[in-house]
Amino acid sequence: MSQESYSEGDLRNTGMSLKHDREWDYELDRIVEAVEERDADKVGLQFPEGLKRRGPRVADDLREILPENVTVLISGQPCYGACDLDTFLMRRTDVFVHFGHSPMKESDKIIYVPLFSNVDVLPSVDRAIDEELEGDDVGLVTTAQHMNRFEEMREHLEDAGYTVHTRKGDDRLTHEGQVLGCNYASADIDADQILYVGGGKFHPLGLAMEHPDKKVVIADPVNNVLTIADTEKFMKQRYGAVHRAMDAEKFGVIFCTKIGQGRWDQAEEIVDNNDNAYLITMDEVTPDRLRNFDMDAFVNTGCPRITTDDGPRFHKPMLTPQEYRIAIGEEPLDALEFDTFHGTW
Ligand code: SF4
């Protein structure tokens, strides 16, 4: 990450100094306020994987400004999204803070601290304008990380002469123009090209697969890289998994118990209609945890990214629910679509 500067806004008013340098605004003032309001004696902090190493520093800063009787607990559970709240810690603390994602579902109990990136996005938008965007219309989407710059990007594109199409997706998304790794509903717009501003390989791939009729231009502002989404290799990987599962008899159907990753209807439908399908419940879905199950293939109804990003790491083919239907002959192979997730809990 290139963000070296950080905001101290959260402590400026308290007169406290920070023990550690921070790149982001952890909004400690909001946490302190909630502790006072609720007369809390336990505060739970949850960080996504990429920010866990910062947990102890944030806890240090908090302990310095909170009353002495308040205990700060840090979640050690894996966390990859706002769909993935540590409900155990949430139940056992008076204030629960989820860092790094925008809310999937608001609750009085939870404080969401999104931790926006402060990287300048406009140079990569300019590159997209110069090198890849065509015509007069463009759709604009980004990840939660750059959501704070969304209006700036829109205005910049408008100033360059584009009509910018945006929309808020469905309930799973907080902001207009926001996409998740499992939900691209905000890209259902009336334009032949979409500018995706953000990092990573899989978000824009999912976007391109969900909207095969559109050109998806990927502008990564952190690494200053501009690319066009190419789904071919990814599709080959998915076709491979489906083919390998076509002879399967026993299917392990995974129902994920993480709060925002459960798709019960889909899991139930499979086991209701197939006596050789077994429902397996679990929170974290990993190759190690599935290795001891004697199955020919698995169907993942939890986070779609587990299937697509980690699929090749499992000892048996890992399918999306639709890929399962293709493997057992209920749908044709060319119907294959990206697995998306809608709704919350
Ligand atoms: S279910 Fe969606 S929001 Fe949750 S980790 Fe997976 S891709 Fe991200």
Short mmCIF file of C-alpha atoms and ligand atoms in Angstrom, two decimals:
data_model
loop_
_atom_site.label_atom_id
_atom_site.label_comp_id
_atom_site.label_asym_id
_atom_site.label_seq_id
_atom_site.Cartn_x
_atom_site.Cartn_y
_atom_site.Cartn_z
CA MET A 1 0.00 0.00 0.00
CA SER A 2 1.27 3.39 -0.83
CA GLN A 3 -0.71 5.38 1.70
CA GLU A 4 1.91 6.75 3.99
CA SER A 5 0.02 9.68 5.40
CA TYR A 6 -2.85 9.18 7.79
CA SER A 7 -5.49 11.20 9.45
CA GLU A 8 -5.25 11.93 13.13
CA GLY A 9 -8.71 13.41 13.16
CA ASP A 10 -10.00 10.85 15.60
CA LEU A 11 -7.71 11.87 18.42
CA ARG A 12 -7.17 15.52 17.71
CA ASN A 13 -10.07 16.59 19.84
CA THR A 14 -9.16 14.41 22.77
CA GLY A 15 -5.71 15.95 23.24
CA MET A 16 -4.23 12.45 23.34
CA SER A 17 -1.19 11.50 21.36
CA LEU A 18 -0.86 8.29 19.41
CA LYS A 19 1.48 5.57 20.55
CA HIS A 20 1.89 4.22 17.01
CA ASP A 21 1.84 5.71 13.55
CA ARG A 22 -1.26 4.82 11.63
CA GLU A 23 -2.07 5.02 7.95
CA TRP A 24 -5.80 5.07 8.38
CA ASP A 25 -8.34 6.82 10.47
CA TYR A 26 -9.58 4.15 12.86
CA GLU A 27 -12.27 6.52 14.17
CA LEU A 28 -11.35 5.91 17.79
CA ASP A 29 -13.49 8.84 18.88
CA ARG A 30 -16.60 7.01 17.69
CA ILE A 31 -15.60 3.93 19.66
CA VAL A 32 -14.90 5.95 22.81
CA GLU A 33 -18.26 7.68 22.44
CA ALA A 34 -20.08 4.34 22.14
CA VAL A 35 -18.26 3.01 25.20
CA GLU A 36 -19.38 6.03 27.22
CA GLU A 37 -22.94 5.90 25.93
CA ARG A 38 -23.35 2.21 26.69
CA ASP A 39 -21.29 2.28 29.86
CA ALA A 40 -19.43 -0.61 28.24
CA ASP A 41 -16.80 -2.71 29.95
CA LYS A 42 -15.89 -4.93 26.98
CA VAL A 43 -14.98 -3.78 23.49
CA GLY A 44 -14.50 -6.29 20.66
CA LEU A 45 -12.36 -5.44 17.61
CA GLN A 46 -12.47 -7.37 14.35
CA PHE A 47 -10.01 -6.80 11.50
CA PRO A 48 -9.88 -8.40 8.06
CA GLU A 49 -6.86 -10.61 7.37
CA GLY A 50 -4.79 -7.86 5.72
CA LEU A 51 -5.14 -5.57 8.73
CA LYS A 52 -4.89 -8.04 11.61
CA ARG A 53 -1.29 -7.14 12.31
CA ARG A 54 -2.45 -3.63 13.14
CA GLY A 55 -4.92 -4.91 15.75
CA PRO A 56 -2.61 -4.69 18.76
CA ARG A 57 -1.62 -1.12 17.88
CA VAL A 58 -5.21 -0.02 17.64
CA ALA A 59 -5.91 -1.80 20.93
CA ASP A 60 -2.95 0.08 22.50
CA ASP A 61 -4.28 3.42 21.29
CA LEU A 62 -7.73 2.60 22.58
CA ARG A 63 -6.52 1.38 25.96
CA GLU A 64 -4.74 4.66 26.41
CA ILE A 65 -7.90 6.70 26.02
CA LEU A 66 -10.55 4.36 27.44
CA PRO A 67 -11.35 4.09 31.16
CA GLU A 68 -9.18 1.50 32.94
CA ASN A 69 -11.98 -0.94 33.62
CA VAL A 70 -12.66 -1.44 29.91
CA THR A 71 -11.21 -4.63 28.38
CA VAL A 72 -10.35 -4.67 24.68
CA LEU A 73 -10.62 -8.02 22.88
CA ILE A 74 -9.35 -8.73 19.35
CA SER A 75 -11.01 -11.36 17.19
CA GLY A 76 -8.63 -14.05 15.98
CA GLN A 77 -11.18 -15.55 13.61
CA PRO A 78 -10.49 -15.29 9.88
CA CYS A 79 -12.36 -12.41 8.31
CA TYR A 80 -12.81 -11.56 4.64
CA GLY A 81 -15.85 -9.29 4.49
CA ALA A 82 -18.69 -7.58 6.28
CA CYS A 83 -20.53 -10.87 5.70
CA ASP A 84 -18.12 -12.40 8.15
CA LEU A 85 -18.80 -10.88 11.59
CA ASP A 86 -17.40 -12.62 14.65
CA THR A 87 -20.78 -13.32 16.23
CA PHE A 88 -19.22 -15.03 19.25
CA LEU A 89 -17.25 -11.91 20.12
CA MET A 90 -20.20 -9.69 19.22
CA ARG A 91 -22.41 -11.46 21.76
CA ARG A 92 -19.81 -11.20 24.49
CA THR A 93 -18.91 -7.54 24.14
CA ASP A 94 -20.89 -4.33 24.72
CA VAL A 95 -19.34 -2.52 21.76
CA PHE A 96 -18.27 -4.48 18.69
CA VAL A 97 -16.16 -2.76 16.03
CA HIS A 98 -15.73 -4.20 12.56
CA PHE A 99 -12.86 -2.59 10.63
CA GLY A 100 -12.18 -2.50 6.91
CA HIS A 101 -15.60 -3.06 5.34
CA SER A 102 -18.73 -1.03 4.81
CA PRO A 103 -21.89 -2.33 6.50
CA MET A 104 -23.71 -5.22 4.92
CA LYS A 105 -26.44 -4.80 7.47
CA GLU A 106 -26.64 -2.04 10.07
CA SER A 107 -27.13 -2.88 13.71
CA ASP A 108 -26.98 -0.72 16.87
CA LYS A 109 -24.51 -3.14 18.34
CA ILE A 110 -21.92 -2.83 15.56
CA ILE A 111 -19.66 0.07 14.69
CA TYR A 112 -18.35 -0.30 11.14
CA VAL A 113 -15.11 1.57 10.45
CA PRO A 114 -14.55 1.31 6.69
CA LEU A 115 -10.86 2.43 6.54
CA PHE A 116 -10.90 4.15 3.16
CA SER A 117 -7.74 4.20 1.14
CA ASN A 118 -6.24 7.63 0.69
CA VAL A 119 -4.50 6.82 -2.56
CA ASP A 120 -5.15 9.30 -5.39
CA VAL A 121 -7.44 7.57 -7.88
CA LEU A 122 -7.51 10.24 -10.60
CA PRO A 123 -4.21 9.37 -12.34
CA SER A 124 -5.52 5.85 -13.04
CA VAL A 125 -8.87 7.24 -14.22
CA ASP A 126 -6.94 9.53 -16.58
CA ARG A 127 -5.01 6.56 -17.95
CA ALA A 128 -8.28 4.73 -18.58
CA ILE A 129 -9.63 7.77 -20.41
CA ASP A 130 -6.48 8.10 -22.53
CA GLU A 131 -5.95 4.44 -23.35
CA GLU A 132 -9.11 2.36 -23.17
CA LEU A 133 -12.42 4.15 -22.78
CA GLU A 134 -14.42 4.77 -25.94
CA GLY A 135 -17.64 6.55 -26.85
CA ASP A 136 -19.64 8.83 -24.59
CA ASP A 137 -21.09 6.51 -21.94
CA VAL A 138 -19.34 4.71 -19.13
CA GLY A 139 -20.44 2.80 -16.05
CA LEU A 140 -18.42 3.42 -12.90
CA VAL A 141 -17.89 0.94 -10.05
CA THR A 142 -15.38 0.55 -7.26
CA THR A 143 -14.73 -1.36 -4.05
CA ALA A 144 -15.52 -0.15 -0.54
CA GLN A 145 -11.86 0.84 -0.13
CA HIS A 146 -12.12 3.67 -2.68
CA MET A 147 -15.75 4.58 -2.07
CA ASN A 148 -14.73 7.88 -0.47
CA ARG A 149 -13.45 9.00 -3.91
CA PHE A 150 -16.48 7.93 -5.90
CA GLU A 151 -17.96 11.39 -6.49
CA GLU A 152 -14.53 12.74 -7.38
CA MET A 153 -14.15 10.02 -10.02
CA ARG A 154 -17.62 10.61 -11.39
CA GLU A 155 -17.01 14.36 -11.74
CA HIS A 156 -13.65 13.75 -13.34
CA LEU A 157 -15.21 11.49 -15.98
CA GLU A 158 -18.02 14.00 -16.54
CA ASP A 159 -15.49 16.78 -16.98
CA ALA A 160 -13.83 14.61 -19.62
CA GLY A 161 -17.15 14.51 -21.51
CA TYR A 162 -18.61 11.15 -20.43
CA THR A 163 -22.12 10.42 -19.32
CA VAL A 164 -21.47 8.40 -16.19
CA HIS A 165 -23.93 5.63 -15.33
CA THR A 166 -24.09 4.43 -11.76
CA ARG A 167 -26.57 2.68 -9.55
CA LYS A 168 -26.81 1.21 -6.11
CA GLY A 169 -26.94 -2.55 -6.36
CA ASP A 170 -29.04 -4.61 -3.97
CA ASP A 171 -29.33 -4.96 -0.18
CA ARG A 172 -25.93 -6.55 0.13
CA LEU A 173 -24.25 -3.34 -1.01
CA THR A 174 -24.03 -0.15 1.04
CA HIS A 175 -23.09 2.46 -1.55
CA GLU A 176 -23.94 3.55 -5.03
CA GLY A 177 -21.39 2.08 -7.44
CA GLN A 178 -19.98 -0.37 -4.90
CA VAL A 179 -19.14 -3.93 -5.92
CA LEU A 180 -18.25 -6.93 -3.78
CA GLY A 181 -16.40 -10.07 -4.79
CA CYS A 182 -19.79 -11.80 -4.88
CA ASN A 183 -22.10 -9.04 -6.07
CA TYR A 184 -21.93 -6.78 -9.12
CA ALA A 185 -25.53 -5.59 -9.16
CA SER A 186 -24.34 -1.97 -9.25
CA ALA A 187 -22.96 -2.64 -12.75
CA ASP A 188 -26.42 -3.36 -14.20
CA ILE A 189 -26.30 -0.06 -16.01
CA ASP A 190 -27.04 1.19 -19.49
CA ALA A 191 -23.52 1.46 -20.92
CA ASP A 192 -21.33 -0.82 -23.04
CA GLN A 193 -18.24 -0.23 -20.97
CA ILE A 194 -17.58 -0.23 -17.25
CA LEU A 195 -14.66 1.37 -15.49
CA TYR A 196 -13.73 -0.62 -12.40
CA VAL A 197 -11.42 1.32 -10.11
CA GLY A 198 -9.72 -0.95 -7.61
CA GLY A 199 -7.17 -3.67 -7.08
CA GLY A 200 -7.21 -7.42 -7.29
CA LYS A 201 -7.78 -9.84 -10.09
CA PHE A 202 -11.00 -11.55 -9.14
CA HIS A 203 -13.39 -8.65 -8.56
CA PRO A 204 -13.13 -7.42 -12.15
CA LEU A 205 -13.17 -11.00 -13.48
CA GLY A 206 -16.46 -11.64 -11.74
CA LEU A 207 -17.70 -8.34 -13.06
CA ALA A 208 -16.72 -9.26 -16.62
CA MET A 209 -18.34 -12.68 -16.33
CA GLU A 210 -21.53 -11.23 -14.92
CA HIS A 211 -21.66 -8.68 -17.73
CA PRO A 212 -20.19 -10.46 -20.76
CA ASP A 213 -21.71 -7.92 -23.14
CA LYS A 214 -19.68 -5.08 -21.64
CA LYS A 215 -16.02 -4.13 -21.87
CA VAL A 216 -14.58 -4.03 -18.35
CA VAL A 217 -11.65 -1.63 -17.97
CA ILE A 218 -9.66 -2.23 -14.78
CA ALA A 219 -7.85 0.76 -13.32
CA ASP A 220 -5.79 -0.20 -10.29
CA PRO A 221 -4.87 3.07 -8.55
CA VAL A 222 -2.55 1.50 -5.98
CA ASN A 223 -0.24 -0.17 -8.51
CA ASN A 224 -1.10 2.21 -11.36
CA VAL A 225 -1.92 -0.67 -13.71
CA LEU A 226 -4.52 -0.58 -16.46
CA THR A 227 -5.91 -3.82 -17.93
CA ILE A 228 -8.94 -5.28 -19.66
CA ALA A 229 -10.72 -8.14 -17.91
CA ASP A 230 -10.13 -11.44 -19.69
CA THR A 231 -12.31 -14.30 -18.53
CA GLU A 232 -10.98 -17.03 -20.80
CA LYS A 233 -8.45 -18.62 -18.45
CA PHE A 234 -10.86 -18.40 -15.58
CA MET A 235 -13.64 -20.06 -17.59
CA LYS A 236 -11.29 -22.90 -18.52
CA GLN A 237 -10.61 -23.51 -14.84
CA ARG A 238 -14.36 -23.63 -14.13
CA TYR A 239 -15.10 -25.94 -17.07
CA GLY A 240 -12.30 -28.21 -15.82
CA ALA A 241 -13.87 -28.45 -12.36
CA VAL A 242 -17.30 -29.22 -13.84
CA HIS A 243 -15.90 -31.93 -16.12
CA ARG A 244 -14.06 -33.60 -13.26
CA ALA A 245 -17.31 -33.66 -11.25
CA MET A 246 -19.42 -35.20 -14.01
CA ASP A 247 -18.73 -38.78 -12.83
CA ALA A 248 -19.13 -37.91 -9.16
CA GLU A 249 -21.62 -39.89 -7.09
CA LYS A 250 -21.22 -38.52 -3.60
CA PHE A 251 -21.46 -34.75 -3.17
CA GLY A 252 -20.59 -32.79 -0.04
CA VAL A 253 -22.82 -29.71 0.02
CA ILE A 254 -21.34 -26.99 2.15
CA PHE A 255 -23.61 -24.73 4.14
CA CYS A 256 -21.52 -21.91 5.56
CA THR A 257 -22.43 -20.83 9.09
CA LYS A 258 -20.85 -17.37 8.81
CA ILE A 259 -23.55 -14.80 9.38
CA GLY A 260 -23.62 -13.37 5.86
CA GLN A 261 -22.53 -16.41 3.87
CA GLY A 262 -25.40 -18.84 4.33
CA ARG A 263 -27.58 -19.80 1.36
CA TRP A 264 -29.82 -22.35 2.99
CA ASP A 265 -32.40 -22.62 0.19
CA GLN A 266 -29.77 -23.55 -2.35
CA ALA A 267 -28.10 -26.09 -0.07
CA GLU A 268 -31.43 -27.62 0.94
CA GLU A 269 -32.64 -27.93 -2.62
CA ILE A 270 -29.61 -30.02 -3.56
CA VAL A 271 -29.87 -32.50 -0.68
CA ASP A 272 -33.65 -32.74 -1.03
CA ASN A 273 -33.22 -33.95 -4.59
CA ASN A 274 -30.13 -36.10 -4.32
CA ASP A 275 -29.80 -38.96 -1.81
CA ASN A 276 -26.07 -39.02 -2.48
CA ALA A 277 -25.62 -35.40 -1.39
CA TYR A 278 -24.66 -34.65 2.21
CA LEU A 279 -25.01 -31.33 3.97
CA ILE A 280 -21.79 -30.28 5.67
CA THR A 281 -21.91 -27.23 7.94
CA MET A 282 -18.80 -25.21 8.62
CA ASP A 283 -17.62 -21.63 9.08
CA GLU A 284 -14.20 -21.43 7.45
CA VAL A 285 -14.13 -23.58 4.30
CA THR A 286 -10.58 -24.84 3.76
CA PRO A 287 -8.98 -27.78 1.90
CA ASP A 288 -7.69 -29.25 5.20
CA ARG A 289 -11.10 -29.29 6.78
CA LEU A 290 -12.64 -31.15 3.86
CA ARG A 291 -9.83 -33.61 3.24
CA ASN A 292 -11.20 -36.28 5.58
CA PHE A 293 -14.63 -36.36 3.95
CA ASP A 294 -14.93 -39.22 1.50
CA MET A 295 -16.73 -37.32 -1.26
CA ASP A 296 -16.29 -37.24 -5.03
CA ALA A 297 -17.03 -33.52 -5.30
CA PHE A 298 -18.16 -30.59 -3.21
CA VAL A 299 -20.71 -27.85 -3.80
CA ASN A 300 -20.09 -24.59 -2.01
CA THR A 301 -23.14 -22.50 -1.16
CA GLY A 302 -21.07 -20.09 1.00
CA CYS A 303 -18.75 -17.34 -0.26
CA PRO A 304 -18.45 -17.76 -4.05
CA ARG A 305 -14.83 -16.67 -3.94
CA ILE A 306 -13.86 -19.83 -2.05
CA THR A 307 -14.98 -21.81 -5.09
CA THR A 308 -13.43 -19.60 -7.71
CA ASP A 309 -10.27 -18.32 -6.01
CA ASP A 310 -9.35 -21.37 -3.93
CA GLY A 311 -11.11 -24.07 -5.97
CA PRO A 312 -7.95 -25.71 -7.37
CA ARG A 313 -6.54 -26.18 -3.84
CA PHE A 314 -9.25 -28.64 -2.79
CA HIS A 315 -8.59 -32.38 -3.20
CA LYS A 316 -11.87 -32.89 -5.06
CA PRO A 317 -13.71 -30.61 -7.51
CA MET A 318 -15.34 -27.67 -5.76
CA LEU A 319 -18.44 -26.42 -7.59
CA THR A 320 -20.83 -23.51 -7.38
CA PRO A 321 -24.53 -24.49 -7.09
CA GLN A 322 -25.06 -23.83 -10.80
CA GLU A 323 -21.95 -25.82 -11.74
CA TYR A 324 -23.41 -28.72 -9.75
CA ARG A 325 -26.58 -28.55 -11.85
CA ILE A 326 -24.44 -28.60 -14.99
CA ALA A 327 -22.35 -31.54 -13.70
CA ILE A 328 -25.47 -33.65 -13.05
CA GLY A 329 -26.94 -32.74 -16.43
CA GLU A 330 -29.70 -30.38 -15.34
CA GLU A 331 -28.24 -27.42 -17.22
CA PRO A 332 -26.05 -27.15 -20.33
CA LEU A 333 -22.34 -26.36 -20.00
CA ASP A 334 -22.62 -23.13 -21.96
CA ALA A 335 -25.09 -21.75 -19.41
CA LEU A 336 -22.23 -21.37 -16.92
CA GLU A 337 -22.31 -18.04 -15.08
CA PHE A 338 -20.37 -16.45 -12.28
CA ASP A 339 -21.80 -17.33 -8.87
CA THR A 340 -23.17 -14.23 -7.17
CA PHE A 341 -24.65 -13.72 -3.74
CA HIS A 342 -27.63 -11.50 -2.99
CA GLY A 343 -29.40 -10.44 0.17
CA THR A 344 -28.01 -10.36 3.70
CA TRP A 345 -29.31 -12.21 6.77
S1 SF4 B 1 -19.40 -13.62 0.60
FE1 SF4 B 1 -19.07 -11.83 -0.73
S2 SF4 B 1 -18.67 -10.15 0.70
FE2 SF4 B 1 -18.37 -12.07 1.81
S3 SF4 B 1 -16.15 -12.51 1.65
FE3 SF4 B 1 -17.25 -13.60 0.00
S4 SF4 B 1 -17.11 -12.21 -1.74
FE4 SF4 B 1 -16.69 -10.97 0.06
#
